PDB file of C-alpha atoms in Angstrom:
ATOM      1  CA  MET Z 161      34.505  12.637   3.403  1.00 87.00           C
ATOM      2  CA  SER Z 162      30.850  11.474   2.127  1.00 97.00           C
ATOM      3  CA  LYS Z 163      29.246   8.115   3.073  1.00 98.00           C
ATOM      4  CA  VAL Z 164      29.622   4.892   1.603  1.00 98.00           C
ATOM      5  CA  ILE Z 165      27.256   1.872   1.174  1.00 98.00           C
ATOM      6  CA  VAL Z 166      28.351  -1.639   0.191  1.00 98.00           C
ATOM      7  CA  ILE Z 167      25.936  -3.360  -1.911  1.00 98.00           C
ATOM      8  CA  PHE Z 168      26.083  -7.253  -1.847  1.00 98.00           C
ATOM      9  CA  GLY Z 169      25.021  -9.089  -4.751  1.00 95.00           C
ATOM     10  CA  ALA Z 170      24.267  -6.119  -6.761  1.00 95.00           C
ATOM     11  CA  GLY Z 171      21.947  -6.379  -9.937  1.00 91.00           C
ATOM     12  CA  PRO Z 172      19.776  -4.171 -11.805  1.00 90.00           C
ATOM     13  CA  GLY Z 173      16.424  -4.528  -9.974  1.00 91.00           C
ATOM     14  CA  LEU Z 174      16.762  -3.522  -6.241  1.00 93.00           C
ATOM     15  CA  GLY Z 175      20.429  -3.324  -5.881  1.00 95.00           C
ATOM     16  CA  ALA Z 176      20.555  -0.645  -8.923  1.00 95.00           C
ATOM     17  CA  SER Z 177      17.487   1.167  -6.886  1.00 96.00           C
ATOM     18  CA  VAL Z 178      19.072   1.428  -3.405  1.00 98.00           C
ATOM     19  CA  ALA Z 179      22.220   2.545  -5.005  1.00 98.00           C
ATOM     20  CA  ARG Z 180      20.103   5.232  -6.565  1.00 98.00           C
ATOM     21  CA  ARG Z 181      18.027   6.350  -3.412  1.00 98.00           C
ATOM     22  CA  PHE Z 182      21.195   6.306  -1.138  1.00 98.00           C
ATOM     23  CA  ALA Z 183      23.203   8.236  -3.778  1.00 98.00           C
ATOM     24  CA  SER Z 184      20.313  10.781  -3.791  1.00 98.00           C
ATOM     25  CA  GLU Z 185      21.359  11.359  -0.079  1.00 98.00           C
ATOM     26  CA  GLY Z 186      24.980  11.842  -0.933  1.00 98.00           C
ATOM     27  CA  PHE Z 187      26.254   8.625  -0.437  1.00 98.00           C
ATOM     28  CA  ARG Z 188      29.250   6.850  -2.920  1.00 98.00           C
ATOM     29  CA  VAL Z 189      28.371   3.197  -3.953  1.00 98.00           C
ATOM     30  CA  ALA Z 190      30.277   0.259  -3.738  1.00 98.00           C
ATOM     31  CA  LEU Z 191      28.615  -2.765  -5.871  1.00 98.00           C
ATOM     32  CA  VAL Z 192      29.744  -6.453  -5.180  1.00 98.00           C
ATOM     33  CA  ALA Z 193      28.673  -9.142  -7.336  1.00 96.00           C
ATOM     34  CA  ARG Z 194      30.080 -12.625  -8.961  1.00 94.00           C
ATOM     35  CA  ARG Z 195      29.653 -11.512 -13.026  1.00 94.00           C
ATOM     36  CA  LYS Z 196      32.133  -8.727 -13.936  1.00 95.00           C
ATOM     37  CA  ASP Z 197      30.238  -8.082 -17.163  1.00 95.00           C
ATOM     38  CA  ARG Z 198      26.711  -7.452 -15.038  1.00 93.00           C
ATOM     39  CA  LEU Z 199      28.786  -5.319 -12.843  1.00 96.00           C
ATOM     40  CA  ASP Z 200      30.397  -3.301 -14.949  1.00 97.00           C
ATOM     41  CA  ALA Z 201      27.412  -2.653 -16.981  1.00 97.00           C
ATOM     42  CA  LEU Z 202      25.813  -1.428 -13.869  1.00 97.00           C
ATOM     43  CA  VAL Z 203      28.408   0.838 -12.844  1.00 98.00           C
ATOM     44  CA  ASP Z 204      28.790   2.126 -15.999  1.00 98.00           C
ATOM     45  CA  GLN Z 205      24.648   2.717 -15.704  1.00 97.00           C
ATOM     46  CA  LEU Z 206      24.835   4.628 -12.612  1.00 98.00           C
ATOM     47  CA  SER Z 207      27.786   6.645 -13.588  1.00 98.00           C
ATOM     48  CA  ALA Z 208      25.884   7.918 -16.344  1.00 98.00           C
ATOM     49  CA  GLU Z 209      23.589   9.058 -14.007  1.00 98.00           C
ATOM     50  CA  GLY Z 210      26.204  10.847 -11.906  1.00 98.00           C
ATOM     51  CA  ILE Z 211      26.510   8.598  -9.009  1.00 98.00           C
ATOM     52  CA  GLU Z 212      29.874   7.708  -7.965  1.00 98.00           C
ATOM     53  CA  ALA Z 213      30.080   4.129  -7.983  1.00 98.00           C
ATOM     54  CA  ALA Z 214      32.456   0.885  -8.603  1.00 98.00           C
ATOM     55  CA  GLY Z 215      32.560  -2.433  -9.105  1.00 98.00           C
ATOM     56  CA  PHE Z 216      34.135  -5.194  -6.629  1.00 98.00           C
ATOM     57  CA  THR Z 217      33.964  -8.840  -8.216  1.00 98.00           C
ATOM     58  CA  ALA Z 218      33.577 -11.294  -5.571  1.00 97.00           C
ATOM     59  CA  ASP Z 219      32.051 -14.719  -4.766  1.00 96.00           C
ATOM     60  CA  LEU Z 220      29.970 -14.253  -2.037  1.00 97.00           C
ATOM     61  CA  ALA Z 221      29.626 -18.440  -1.411  1.00 96.00           C
ATOM     62  CA  ALA Z 222      32.861 -17.698   0.077  1.00 97.00           C
ATOM     63  CA  PRO Z 223      33.291 -16.051   3.311  1.00 98.00           C
ATOM     64  CA  GLU Z 224      36.882 -16.456   3.711  1.00 98.00           C
ATOM     65  CA  GLU Z 225      37.189 -13.813   0.655  1.00 97.00           C
ATOM     66  CA  ILE Z 226      35.480 -11.394   2.664  1.00 98.00           C
ATOM     67  CA  PRO Z 227      38.347  -9.523   4.732  1.00 98.00           C
ATOM     68  CA  GLY Z 228      39.979  -8.677   1.661  1.00 98.00           C
ATOM     69  CA  LEU Z 229      37.212  -7.951  -0.319  1.00 98.00           C
ATOM     70  CA  THR Z 230      36.337  -5.118   2.368  1.00 98.00           C
ATOM     71  CA  GLU Z 231      39.769  -3.994   2.383  1.00 98.00           C
ATOM     72  CA  SER Z 232      39.797  -3.255  -1.412  1.00 98.00           C
ATOM     73  CA  ILE Z 233      36.701  -1.148  -0.933  1.00 98.00           C
ATOM     74  CA  ARG Z 234      38.393   0.792   1.947  1.00 98.00           C
ATOM     75  CA  ALA Z 235      41.067   1.265  -0.228  1.00 98.00           C
ATOM     76  CA  ARG Z 236      38.880   2.910  -3.015  1.00 98.00           C
ATOM     77  CA  PHE Z 237      36.489   5.028  -1.059  1.00 98.00           C
ATOM     78  CA  GLY Z 238      38.133   5.365   2.420  1.00 98.00           C
ATOM     79  CA  ARG Z 239      35.239   3.902   4.808  1.00 98.00           C
ATOM     80  CA  ILE Z 240      32.153   1.880   4.817  1.00 98.00           C
ATOM     81  CA  ASP Z 241      28.912   3.152   6.249  1.00 98.00           C
ATOM     82  CA  VAL Z 242      26.289   0.983   5.621  1.00 98.00           C
ATOM     83  CA  ILE Z 243      25.996  -2.625   4.364  1.00 98.00           C
ATOM     84  CA  GLU Z 244      22.914  -3.907   2.207  1.00 98.00           C
ATOM     85  CA  TYR Z 245      23.257  -7.578   1.666  1.00 98.00           C
ATOM     86  CA  GLY Z 246      20.829  -8.809  -0.624  1.00 93.00           C
ATOM     87  CA  PRO Z 247      22.406 -11.938  -3.127  1.00 93.00           C
ATOM     88  CA  LEU Z 248      20.160 -14.207  -5.019  1.00 84.00           C
ATOM     89  CA  PRO Z 249      19.972 -17.351  -2.886  1.00 83.00           C
ATOM     90  CA  SER Z 250      21.391 -20.116  -4.724  1.00 75.00           C
ATOM     91  CA  VAL Z 251      19.000 -22.864  -2.828  1.00 75.00           C
ATOM     92  CA  GLY Z 252      15.487 -22.959  -4.030  1.00 77.00           C
ATOM     93  CA  PHE Z 253      11.863 -23.791  -2.612  1.00 82.00           C
ATOM     94  CA  THR Z 254      12.226 -27.583  -1.640  1.00 88.00           C
ATOM     95  CA  PRO Z 255       9.218 -29.351   0.262  1.00 91.00           C
ATOM     96  CA  ALA Z 256      10.417 -29.653   3.771  1.00 93.00           C
ATOM     97  CA  ALA Z 257       9.635 -33.725   4.066  1.00 95.00           C
ATOM     98  CA  GLN Z 258      12.192 -33.997   1.070  1.00 94.00           C
ATOM     99  CA  LEU Z 259      14.696 -31.219   2.319  1.00 92.00           C
ATOM    100  CA  GLU Z 260      18.524 -32.943   2.439  1.00 94.00           C
ATOM    101  CA  PRO Z 261      21.131 -31.700   5.062  1.00 94.00           C
ATOM    102  CA  ALA Z 262      23.104 -31.317   1.869  1.00 94.00           C
ATOM    103  CA  THR Z 263      21.096 -28.732   0.277  1.00 92.00           C
ATOM    104  CA  LEU Z 264      21.298 -26.562   3.555  1.00 93.00           C
ATOM    105  CA  VAL Z 265      24.955 -27.025   3.496  1.00 94.00           C
ATOM    106  CA  GLN Z 266      24.950 -25.916   0.180  1.00 94.00           C
ATOM    107  CA  GLY Z 267      22.782 -22.362   0.423  1.00 94.00           C
ATOM    108  CA  MET Z 268      24.425 -21.773   4.165  1.00 95.00           C
ATOM    109  CA  PRO Z 269      27.881 -19.960   3.409  1.00 97.00           C
ATOM    110  CA  LEU Z 270      25.940 -17.313   0.985  1.00 96.00           C
ATOM    111  CA  LEU Z 271      23.033 -16.792   3.462  1.00 95.00           C
ATOM    112  CA  VAL Z 272      24.282 -17.064   6.876  1.00 97.00           C
ATOM    113  CA  LEU Z 273      28.339 -17.132   7.036  1.00 98.00           C
ATOM    114  CA  THR Z 274      29.347 -14.363   4.662  1.00 98.00           C
ATOM    115  CA  PRO Z 275      27.021 -11.798   6.504  1.00 98.00           C
ATOM    116  CA  LEU Z 276      28.661 -13.037   9.471  1.00 98.00           C
ATOM    117  CA  ALA Z 277      32.022 -12.309   8.084  1.00 98.00           C
ATOM    118  CA  VAL Z 278      31.140  -9.012   6.371  1.00 98.00           C
ATOM    119  CA  LEU Z 279      29.562  -7.634   9.957  1.00 98.00           C
ATOM    120  CA  GLN Z 280      33.116  -9.022  11.475  1.00 98.00           C
ATOM    121  CA  ALA Z 281      34.868  -6.754   8.621  1.00 98.00           C
ATOM    122  CA  VAL Z 282      33.462  -3.769   9.293  1.00 98.00           C
ATOM    123  CA  LEU Z 283      32.147  -3.756  12.923  1.00 98.00           C
ATOM    124  CA  PRO Z 284      35.506  -2.281  14.142  1.00 98.00           C
ATOM    125  CA  GLU Z 285      35.464   0.704  12.042  1.00 98.00           C
ATOM    126  CA  TRP Z 286      31.548   1.381  13.106  1.00 98.00           C
ATOM    127  CA  ARG Z 287      32.165   0.769  16.723  1.00 98.00           C
ATOM    128  CA  GLU Z 288      35.294   3.370  16.585  1.00 97.00           C
ATOM    129  CA  ARG Z 289      32.986   5.703  14.769  1.00 97.00           C
ATOM    130  CA  GLY Z 290      29.628   5.028  16.815  1.00 98.00           C
ATOM    131  CA  ASP Z 291      27.574   4.711  13.901  1.00 98.00           C
ATOM    132  CA  GLY Z 292      27.014   1.848  10.840  1.00 98.00           C
ATOM    133  CA  ALA Z 293      24.161   0.343   9.609  1.00 98.00           C
ATOM    134  CA  PHE Z 294      23.837  -3.816   8.558  1.00 98.00           C
ATOM    135  CA  LEU Z 295      20.556  -4.351   6.046  1.00 98.00           C
ATOM    136  CA  MET Z 296      19.906  -7.692   5.039  1.00 97.00           C
ATOM    137  CA  THR Z 297      17.134  -8.674   2.618  1.00 94.00           C
ATOM    138  CA  THR Z 298      15.300 -11.778   2.990  1.00 92.00           C
ATOM    139  CA  GLY Z 299      11.996 -13.786   1.827  1.00 87.00           C
ATOM    140  CA  ALA Z 300       8.488 -13.998   2.988  1.00 86.00           C
ATOM    141  CA  THR Z 301       9.608 -17.655   4.084  1.00 86.00           C
ATOM    142  CA  ALA Z 302      11.834 -16.108   6.674  1.00 88.00           C
ATOM    143  CA  VAL Z 303       8.951 -14.358   8.676  1.00 89.00           C
ATOM    144  CA  ARG Z 304       6.007 -17.448   7.570  1.00 89.00           C
ATOM    145  CA  PRO Z 305       7.280 -20.701   6.942  1.00 89.00           C
ATOM    146  CA  MET Z 306       4.761 -22.380   4.219  1.00 86.00           C
ATOM    147  CA  ALA Z 307       4.446 -26.115   3.305  1.00 90.00           C
ATOM    148  CA  HIS Z 308       5.856 -26.713   0.431  1.00 86.00           C
ATOM    149  CA  ALA Z 309       8.120 -24.131   0.408  1.00 83.00           C
ATOM    150  CA  SER Z 310      10.987 -25.053   2.753  1.00 90.00           C
ATOM    151  CA  GLY Z 311      15.006 -25.177   1.772  1.00 88.00           C
ATOM    152  CA  VAL Z 312      15.841 -21.295   1.526  1.00 90.00           C
ATOM    153  CA  GLY Z 313      13.502 -20.436   4.308  1.00 92.00           C
ATOM    154  CA  PRO Z 314      15.357 -21.779   7.121  1.00 94.00           C
ATOM    155  CA  LEU Z 315      18.813 -20.112   5.547  1.00 94.00           C
ATOM    156  CA  MET Z 316      17.000 -16.650   6.081  1.00 94.00           C
ATOM    157  CA  ALA Z 317      14.896 -17.475   9.220  1.00 95.00           C
ATOM    158  CA  ALA Z 318      18.987 -17.915  10.607  1.00 96.00           C
ATOM    159  CA  ALA Z 319      19.966 -14.987   9.305  1.00 96.00           C
ATOM    160  CA  ARG Z 320      16.902 -12.841  10.563  1.00 95.00           C
ATOM    161  CA  ASN Z 321      17.389 -14.329  13.996  1.00 96.00           C
ATOM    162  CA  TRP Z 322      20.870 -12.856  14.178  1.00 97.00           C
ATOM    163  CA  LEU Z 323      19.937  -9.965  13.038  1.00 97.00           C
ATOM    164  CA  TYR Z 324      16.980  -9.222  15.670  1.00 97.00           C
ATOM    165  CA  SER Z 325      19.771 -10.209  18.093  1.00 98.00           C
ATOM    166  CA  LEU Z 326      22.662  -7.966  16.292  1.00 98.00           C
ATOM    167  CA  ASN Z 327      20.244  -5.105  16.684  1.00 98.00           C
ATOM    168  CA  GLY Z 328      19.629  -5.818  20.110  1.00 97.00           C
ATOM    169  CA  GLU Z 329      23.686  -5.408  21.132  1.00 98.00           C
ATOM    170  CA  LEU Z 330      24.467  -2.716  18.717  1.00 98.00           C
ATOM    171  CA  ALA Z 331      21.810  -0.286  18.853  1.00 97.00           C
ATOM    172  CA  GLU Z 332      23.068   1.610  22.013  1.00 97.00           C
ATOM    173  CA  SER Z 333      26.541   1.854  20.233  1.00 97.00           C
ATOM    174  CA  GLY Z 334      25.048   3.892  17.455  1.00 98.00           C
ATOM    175  CA  ILE Z 335      25.043   0.663  15.212  1.00 98.00           C
ATOM    176  CA  TYR Z 336      21.699  -0.646  13.346  1.00 98.00           C
ATOM    177  CA  ALA Z 337      20.826  -3.828  12.233  1.00 98.00           C
ATOM    178  CA  GLY Z 338      17.695  -4.378   9.927  1.00 97.00           C
ATOM    179  CA  THR Z 339      16.004  -6.718   7.538  1.00 96.00           C
ATOM    180  CA  LEU Z 340      13.481  -6.255   4.635  1.00 95.00           C
ATOM    181  CA  SER Z 341      11.535  -9.255   3.844  1.00 91.00           C
ATOM    182  CA  ILE Z 342       9.623  -8.832   0.271  1.00 89.00           C
ATOM    183  CA  ALA Z 343       7.024 -10.967  -0.231  1.00 81.00           C
ATOM    184  CA  ALA Z 344       6.469 -10.379  -3.537  1.00 74.00           C
ATOM    185  CA  PHE Z 345       8.427 -10.227  -7.124  1.00 75.00           C
ATOM    186  CA  ILE Z 346      10.373  -7.572  -7.531  1.00 78.00           C
ATOM    187  CA  THR Z 347       9.597  -6.078 -10.827  1.00 75.00           C
ATOM    188  CA  GLY Z 348      12.578  -6.477 -13.324  1.00 67.00           C
ATOM    189  CA  SER Z 349      14.718  -8.957 -11.168  1.00 66.00           C
ATOM    190  CA  GLU Z 350      16.250 -12.267 -12.504  1.00 66.00           C
ATOM    191  CA  ALA Z 351      14.056 -14.091  -9.916  1.00 64.00           C
ATOM    192  CA  GLU Z 352      10.824 -12.576 -12.020  1.00 58.00           C
ATOM    193  CA  ARG Z 353      12.370 -13.158 -15.042  1.00 64.00           C
ATOM    194  CA  THR Z 354      12.890 -16.754 -14.162  1.00 62.00           C
ATOM    195  CA  ALA Z 355       9.736 -17.249 -12.750  1.00 60.00           C
ATOM    196  CA  ALA Z 356       8.080 -15.382 -16.178  1.00 61.00           C
ATOM    197  CA  ALA Z 357      10.164 -18.033 -18.287  1.00 62.00           C
ATOM    198  CA  ALA Z 358       9.039 -21.055 -16.445  1.00 62.00           C
ATOM    199  CA  GLY Z 359       5.415 -20.132 -16.782  1.00 62.00           C
ATOM    200  CA  ASP Z 360       4.714 -21.493 -13.256  1.00 57.00           C
ATOM    201  CA  PRO Z 361       0.999 -20.391 -12.854  1.00 57.00           C
ATOM    202  CA  LEU Z 362       1.594 -20.060  -9.242  1.00 52.00           C
ATOM    203  CA  ALA Z 363       4.264 -17.335  -9.514  1.00 57.00           C
ATOM    204  CA  ALA Z 364       2.353 -15.752 -11.705  1.00 56.00           C
ATOM    205  CA  ALA Z 365      -0.359 -15.272  -9.347  1.00 59.00           C
ATOM    206  CA  GLN Z 366       2.105 -13.697  -6.680  1.00 71.00           C
ATOM    207  CA  PRO Z 367       2.632  -9.633  -6.462  1.00 73.00           C
ATOM    208  CA  ARG Z 368       4.816  -7.158  -7.930  1.00 81.00           C
ATOM    209  CA  VAL Z 369       6.905  -4.771  -5.842  1.00 86.00           C
ATOM    210  CA  ASP Z 370       8.945  -1.683  -7.511  1.00 89.00           C
ATOM    211  CA  PRO Z 371      12.305  -1.606  -6.417  1.00 92.00           C
ATOM    212  CA  ALA Z 372      12.467   1.763  -5.910  1.00 94.00           C
ATOM    213  CA  HIS Z 373       9.777   1.538  -3.168  1.00 93.00           C
ATOM    214  CA  LEU Z 374      11.516  -1.179  -1.849  1.00 94.00           C
ATOM    215  CA  ALA Z 375      15.030   1.325  -1.811  1.00 96.00           C
ATOM    216  CA  SER Z 376      12.599   3.679  -0.024  1.00 96.00           C
ATOM    217  CA  LEU Z 377      11.535   1.791   2.505  1.00 96.00           C
ATOM    218  CA  TYR Z 378      15.423   0.525   3.396  1.00 96.00           C
ATOM    219  CA  TRP Z 379      16.392   4.720   3.296  1.00 98.00           C
ATOM    220  CA  ASP Z 380      13.156   4.967   5.851  1.00 98.00           C
ATOM    221  CA  MET Z 381      14.697   2.200   7.899  1.00 97.00           C
ATOM    222  CA  TYR Z 382      18.175   3.328   7.767  1.00 98.00           C
ATOM    223  CA  THR Z 383      16.989   6.915   9.234  1.00 98.00           C
ATOM    224  CA  LYS Z 384      14.350   6.339  11.654  1.00 98.00           C
ATOM    225  CA  ARG Z 385      15.823   3.053  13.067  1.00 97.00           C
ATOM    226  CA  ASP Z 386      12.703   2.417  14.539  1.00 96.00           C
ATOM    227  CA  ARG Z 387      12.141  -0.924  14.088  1.00 96.00           C
ATOM    228  CA  VAL Z 388      14.497  -4.073  13.274  1.00 97.00           C
ATOM    229  CA  GLU Z 389      11.790  -5.478  10.092  1.00 96.00           C
ATOM    230  CA  GLU Z 390      10.154  -4.198   7.397  1.00 93.00           C
ATOM    231  CA  VAL Z 391       7.959  -7.248   5.520  1.00 92.00           C
ATOM    232  CA  HIS Z 392       6.138  -5.809   2.641  1.00 87.00           C
ATOM    233  CA  PRO Z 393       3.335  -6.458   1.274  1.00 78.00           C
ATOM    234  CA  ASN Z 394       2.553  -7.073   4.673  1.00 77.00           C
ATOM    235  CA  LEU Z 395       1.570 -10.484   5.304  1.00 63.00           C
ATOM    236  CA  LYS Z 396      -2.206 -11.489   5.896  1.00 57.00           C
ATOM    237  CA  ALA Z 397      -3.056 -12.771   9.246  1.00 44.00           C
ATOM    238  CA  GLY Z 398      -3.782 -16.642   9.446  1.00 40.00           C
TER     239      GLY Z 398
END
């Protein structure tokens, strides 16, 4: 039975590219997103390319729904081998001096609690098989805090901390955990389109990255398992 990757927060940018990269290596693809219309369109697109894909609608800000969701995926595919978790955060950038507790409470389920629930739902299967991988997408502020850009950063940093510990605990049993921290806008992503529409000159100056290149980085991390983190583009020292 061929392996299965589940892409949480699947969209037309990175999610679609990760689906194509892993499918090119024989993986079947489960796509999870909140909006059914966009999800159906992505499934149709990938299916037309010869990729075995199926969509599952879910609110990823509701960690209590994860056990039922993963069972539905197993009922369709028979197994889960790789998780790629990269939903678009609902919390934006906020100056640290203006950050309120309610803002972190709002973003914590999506960026911290649900990844924990996903891991717990798949870990028994991975332990039994002696193989599995949890890949999580974060941003530059998870790695390097910046003035006037708090809010989402502390939450992503918490998830990054957890992933480092997780990999240290599970690597010897054949289970890998890693994070791809993206210090740029992903070409064609919703975040890039939103920033362009807002006309923010700082956003316009940010670098762009090809989602296909990021997907290749994820495949390299998954196969080599020689680092917990990849930061792209590399952040300059200082």
